[in-house]
């Protein structure tokens, strides 16, 4: 079993980005600037956005953090987006999801200028991806592809099962894995909450990508011997033996699945770190597109 080390890979990628930013600065070109909007104070979202901002600093990007109250009106959020769309110093921005229930998420995503949509959530960017001409690809699936690429994992002709069909992860992941690319060219099945006999699919998968948001859902009896296991989940579960009172786990029961796998991502230290790298790579691309 080989551990897919997101920590090591992400450090490599951050270093590559930082070198490019140095070059940009030496040439007196525009320094990439990412803005992040956080609505409300959901604990997990706070952590993610803080990490995105921190990593901007690490690679030499400028960053702007915009915090709005949980009861902010949809109109006010749309106005904030419009300001960022029109601000030529901002190369890309994200609105952290999920949003409070009174705000229509797709209305918000639709309002972001596609050329600044570094999350790759706008229908234009999703459309480009579906047509095989990707511009900005959603950060988590993009990070998974980068991981498969850098570990030189053969995906061509392999049977890939994607668990989960969210707009952020499952759906773009399935599109990417099915495209005529390297990595890619896999035969893909998307499974979800209504799938019958789930184990029949998962146990045949050469590559199993799990993004269903259920702690330690995938157990060893559900996976094929020698499978590549990509775990997108991250959850806090109570653990009295830890000082913090909790531990982080993924959607996969790591201890029992790992010995059966050929490659597996740990949680933490796996896909999560790759997501941030993808976001920064997209932001750099947005800046370079404006040169
Ligand atoms: N919520 C969970 N993942 C993401 C992400 O990649 N981008 C945004 N904007 N919100 C998220």
Coordinates of C-alpha atoms and ligand atoms in Angstrom, one line a residue:
X1 CA 0.0 0.0 0.0
X2 CA 1.3 3.4 -0.9
X3 CA 0.0 6.5 0.9
X4 CA -1.0 9.3 -1.3
X5 CA 0.7 12.1 0.6
X6 CA -1.2 15.3 0.1
X7 CA 1.0 17.1 2.5
X8 CA 4.2 16.4 0.6
X9 CA 2.6 17.1 -2.8
X10 CA 0.9 20.3 -1.7
X11 CA 4.2 21.6 -0.3
X12 CA 5.8 20.9 -3.7
X13 CA 2.9 22.6 -5.5
X14 CA 2.9 25.6 -3.2
X15 CA 6.6 25.9 -3.7
X16 CA 6.1 25.9 -7.5
X17 CA 3.4 28.6 -7.2
X18 CA 5.6 30.7 -4.9
X19 CA 8.5 30.6 -7.5
X20 CA 6.1 31.8 -10.2
X21 CA 4.9 34.6 -8.0
X22 CA 8.5 35.7 -7.4
X23 CA 9.0 35.9 -11.1
X24 CA 5.9 37.9 -11.5
X25 CA 7.1 40.3 -8.8
X26 CA 10.6 40.6 -10.4
X27 CA 9.0 41.5 -13.7
X28 CA 6.7 44.0 -12.1
X29 CA 3.6 42.3 -13.3
X30 CA 0.4 42.0 -11.4
X31 CA 0.6 40.0 -8.1
X32 CA -2.3 37.5 -7.9
X33 CA -5.1 38.6 -5.6
X34 CA -7.7 36.2 -4.3
X35 CA -10.8 37.3 -2.4
X36 CA -12.9 35.0 -0.2
X37 CA -16.4 35.8 1.0
X38 CA -17.6 34.0 4.1
X39 CA -21.2 34.3 5.2
X40 CA -22.0 33.5 8.8
X41 CA -19.8 31.6 11.2
X42 CA -20.0 27.9 10.4
X43 CA -16.9 26.4 12.2
X44 CA -15.8 24.2 9.3
X45 CA -16.2 27.0 6.7
X46 CA -14.2 29.4 9.0
X47 CA -11.4 26.9 9.1
X48 CA -11.4 26.3 5.3
X49 CA -11.4 30.0 4.5
X50 CA -8.7 30.8 7.0
X51 CA -6.5 28.1 5.5
X52 CA -7.1 29.5 2.0
X53 CA -6.1 33.0 3.1
X54 CA -3.1 31.7 5.0
X55 CA -1.9 29.8 2.0
X56 CA -2.3 32.9 -0.2
X57 CA 0.2 34.6 2.1
X58 CA 2.5 31.6 2.0
X59 CA 2.9 31.8 -1.8
X60 CA 3.0 35.6 -2.0
X61 CA -0.5 36.3 -3.3
X62 CA -2.5 39.2 -2.0
X63 CA -5.7 38.2 -0.3
X64 CA -8.9 39.8 0.8
X65 CA -11.3 38.2 3.3
X66 CA -14.8 39.5 3.4
X67 CA -17.0 38.4 6.2
X68 CA -20.8 38.9 6.1
X69 CA -23.3 38.2 8.9
X70 CA -25.4 35.1 8.7
X71 CA -28.5 37.1 8.2
X72 CA -27.1 39.2 5.3
X73 CA -29.6 39.7 2.5
X74 CA -29.2 37.9 -0.8
X75 CA -29.2 41.4 -2.4
X76 CA -26.3 42.6 -0.3
X77 CA -24.3 39.5 -1.1
X78 CA -25.0 40.0 -4.8
X79 CA -23.8 43.6 -4.5
X80 CA -20.6 42.4 -2.9
X81 CA -20.1 40.0 -5.7
X82 CA -20.7 42.7 -8.3
X83 CA -18.1 44.9 -6.6
X84 CA -15.5 42.1 -6.8
X85 CA -16.5 41.4 -10.5
X86 CA -15.8 45.1 -11.2
X87 CA -12.6 45.4 -9.1
X88 CA -9.7 45.0 -11.5
X89 CA -7.3 44.4 -8.6
X90 CA -9.1 41.1 -7.7
X91 CA -8.2 38.3 -10.1
X92 CA -10.4 35.7 -8.6
X93 CA -12.8 35.1 -5.8
X94 CA -14.9 32.5 -4.0
X95 CA -18.0 32.5 -2.0
X96 CA -17.6 29.8 0.6
X97 CA -20.4 27.2 0.6
X98 CA -22.8 26.2 2.1
X99 CA -24.7 29.5 2.4
X100 CA -27.5 30.2 4.9
X101 CA -30.9 28.7 3.8
X102 CA -32.4 32.1 2.8
X103 CA -29.8 32.6 0.1
X104 CA -30.2 30.9 -3.3
X105 CA -26.8 29.3 -3.9
X106 CA -27.2 28.9 -7.7
X107 CA -28.2 32.6 -8.0
X108 CA -25.0 33.5 -6.2
X109 CA -22.8 31.2 -8.2
X110 CA -24.4 32.5 -11.4
X111 CA -23.5 36.1 -10.4
X112 CA -19.7 35.5 -10.3
X113 CA -17.9 36.6 -13.4
X114 CA -16.7 33.3 -15.1
X115 CA -13.2 34.7 -15.6
X116 CA -12.9 35.3 -11.9
X117 CA -14.7 32.1 -10.8
X118 CA -11.6 30.3 -9.5
X119 CA -13.9 27.7 -7.8
X120 CA -15.1 26.6 -11.2
X121 CA -18.8 26.6 -10.0
X122 CA -20.3 29.0 -12.7
X123 CA -22.4 27.2 -15.3
X124 CA -20.0 28.6 -18.0
X125 CA -17.0 26.9 -16.4
X126 CA -19.0 23.7 -15.7
X127 CA -20.0 23.7 -19.4
X128 CA -16.5 24.1 -20.6
X129 CA -15.5 21.2 -18.4
X130 CA -18.3 19.0 -19.7
X131 CA -17.3 19.9 -23.3
X132 CA -13.7 18.8 -22.6
X133 CA -12.3 22.3 -22.8
X134 CA -11.8 23.1 -19.1
X135 CA -11.0 26.6 -17.9
X136 CA -11.5 26.7 -14.1
X137 CA -12.2 23.3 -12.6
X138 CA -13.7 22.8 -9.2
X139 CA -10.8 22.7 -6.7
X140 CA -11.3 19.3 -5.0
X141 CA -11.7 17.2 -8.2
X142 CA -8.9 19.1 -9.8
X143 CA -6.7 18.3 -6.8
X144 CA -7.5 14.6 -7.0
X145 CA -6.5 14.6 -10.7
X146 CA -3.3 16.4 -9.8
X147 CA -2.6 13.7 -7.2
X148 CA -3.3 10.9 -9.6
X149 CA -1.0 12.6 -12.2
X150 CA 1.9 13.2 -9.8
X151 CA 1.8 9.7 -8.5
X152 CA 1.6 8.4 -12.1
X153 CA -1.4 6.2 -11.3
X154 CA -2.6 4.5 -14.4
X155 CA -6.3 5.2 -14.9
X156 CA -6.8 4.3 -18.6
X157 CA -9.5 1.7 -19.1
X158 CA -9.9 1.2 -15.4
X159 CA -13.2 1.0 -13.7
X160 CA -13.7 4.1 -11.5
X161 CA -16.6 4.4 -9.1
X162 CA -17.4 7.9 -7.8
X163 CA -19.6 8.0 -4.7
X164 CA -21.5 11.2 -4.5
X165 CA -22.9 13.5 -7.2
X166 CA -22.5 17.0 -5.7
X167 CA -21.8 19.9 -8.0
X168 CA -18.6 20.6 -6.1
X169 CA -17.1 17.2 -6.1
X170 CA -18.9 14.1 -7.4
X171 CA -20.2 15.4 -10.7
X172 CA -17.1 17.2 -11.9
X173 CA -15.0 14.3 -10.7
X174 CA -16.9 11.8 -12.8
X175 CA -16.6 14.1 -15.9
X176 CA -12.8 14.5 -15.4
X177 CA -12.2 10.8 -15.0
X178 CA -14.2 9.9 -18.1
X179 CA -12.4 12.4 -20.4
X180 CA -9.8 11.5 -23.0
X181 CA -7.0 12.7 -20.8
X182 CA -4.1 11.4 -18.7
X183 CA -5.2 10.8 -15.9
X184 CA -8.7 10.0 -17.2
X185 CA -10.0 7.6 -19.8
X186 CA -11.6 5.6 -17.1
X187 CA -15.0 3.8 -17.3
X188 CA -17.0 5.7 -14.7
X189 CA -20.0 5.0 -12.6
X190 CA -21.6 7.5 -10.3
X191 CA -23.2 6.1 -7.2
X192 CA -25.4 8.0 -4.8
X193 CA -27.9 7.7 -2.0
X194 CA -30.5 6.0 -4.2
X195 CA -28.1 3.5 -5.7
X196 CA -29.2 -0.1 -5.1
X197 CA -26.7 -2.7 -4.0
X198 CA -23.9 -0.2 -3.6
X199 CA -21.4 -2.8 -2.7
X200 CA -21.8 -4.5 -6.1
X201 CA -20.3 -1.3 -7.6
X202 CA -17.7 -0.4 -5.0
X203 CA -16.3 -3.9 -4.8
X204 CA -15.6 -3.9 -8.5
X205 CA -13.9 -0.5 -8.6
X206 CA -10.2 -0.3 -9.6
X207 CA -10.4 3.4 -8.5
X208 CA -12.9 4.3 -5.8
X209 CA -13.5 8.0 -5.1
X210 CA -15.6 8.7 -2.1
X211 CA -17.4 12.0 -1.5
X212 CA -20.6 11.2 0.3
X213 CA -20.0 13.0 3.6
X214 CA -20.6 10.0 5.9
X215 CA -17.8 9.3 8.4
X216 CA -16.0 5.9 7.9
X217 CA -18.8 4.7 5.6
X218 CA -16.6 2.6 3.3
X219 CA -15.4 -0.6 5.0
X220 CA -13.0 -3.2 3.8
X221 CA -15.7 -5.7 2.6
X222 CA -16.8 -2.9 0.1
X223 CA -13.5 -2.6 -1.7
X224 CA -11.6 -4.6 -4.2
X225 CA -8.1 -6.0 -3.3
X226 CA -5.5 -3.6 -4.8
X227 CA -7.9 -0.7 -5.5
X228 CA -6.9 3.0 -5.5
X229 CA -8.9 4.7 -2.7
X230 CA -9.5 8.4 -2.8
X231 CA -11.2 9.8 0.3
X232 CA -12.7 13.2 -0.1
X233 CA -14.5 13.3 3.3
X234 CA -13.4 15.0 6.4
X235 CA -15.4 14.8 9.7
X236 CA -14.8 15.5 13.4
X237 CA -15.8 12.6 15.5
X238 CA -15.6 12.4 19.3
X239 CA -12.5 10.8 20.7
X240 CA -11.9 10.9 24.4
X241 CA -8.3 9.9 24.1
X242 CA -7.5 13.1 22.3
X243 CA -6.8 16.4 24.1
X244 CA -9.1 18.2 21.7
X245 CA -11.9 15.6 22.4
X246 CA -12.2 14.8 18.7
X247 CA -10.3 13.2 15.8
X248 CA -10.6 13.8 12.1
X249 CA -11.8 10.9 9.9
X250 CA -12.8 10.6 6.2
X251 CA -15.6 8.7 4.4
X252 CA -13.4 5.6 4.4
X253 CA -12.6 3.4 7.4
X254 CA -8.9 3.9 6.9
X255 CA -7.4 1.3 9.2
X256 CA -9.2 -1.6 7.6
X257 CA -9.3 -0.4 4.0
X258 CA -5.7 0.7 3.7
X259 CA -4.1 -2.8 3.9
X260 CA -6.4 -3.9 1.0
X261 CA -5.6 -0.9 -1.2
X262 CA -2.7 -0.2 -3.7
X263 CA -2.9 3.5 -3.0
X264 CA -4.9 5.4 -0.5
X265 CA -5.3 9.0 0.7
X266 CA -5.1 9.6 4.5
X267 CA -7.5 12.0 6.3
X268 CA -6.2 14.5 7.3
X269 CA -3.1 15.0 5.0
X270 CA -4.7 13.8 1.8
X271 CA -7.1 15.4 -0.6
X272 CA -7.9 18.5 1.5
X273 CA -4.5 20.0 1.1
X274 CA -4.7 19.4 -2.7
X275 CA -7.9 21.4 -2.8
X276 CA -6.2 24.6 -1.6
X277 CA -3.4 24.1 -4.1
X278 CA -5.9 23.9 -6.9
X279 CA -7.6 27.0 -5.8
X280 CA -4.3 28.9 -5.8
X281 CA -3.4 27.4 -9.2
X282 CA -6.7 28.6 -10.6
X283 CA -6.1 32.1 -9.2
X284 CA -2.6 32.2 -10.7
X285 CA -4.2 31.2 -14.0
X286 CA -6.8 34.0 -13.7
X287 CA -4.0 36.5 -13.1
X288 CA -1.9 35.2 -16.1
X289 CA -5.0 35.3 -18.3
X290 CA -5.2 39.1 -17.6
X291 CA -1.6 39.8 -18.7
Ligands
LIG1 N1 -17.4 24.3 0.4 C1 -16.8 23.1 0.4 N2 -15.9 23.0 -0.5 C2 -15.9 24.3 -1.1 C3 -15.1 24.8 -2.2 O1 -14.2 24.2 -2.8 N3 -15.3 26.1 -2.5 C4 -16.3 26.8 -1.9 N4 -16.5 28.1 -2.3 N5 -17.1 26.3 -0.9 C5 -16.8 25.1 -0.5

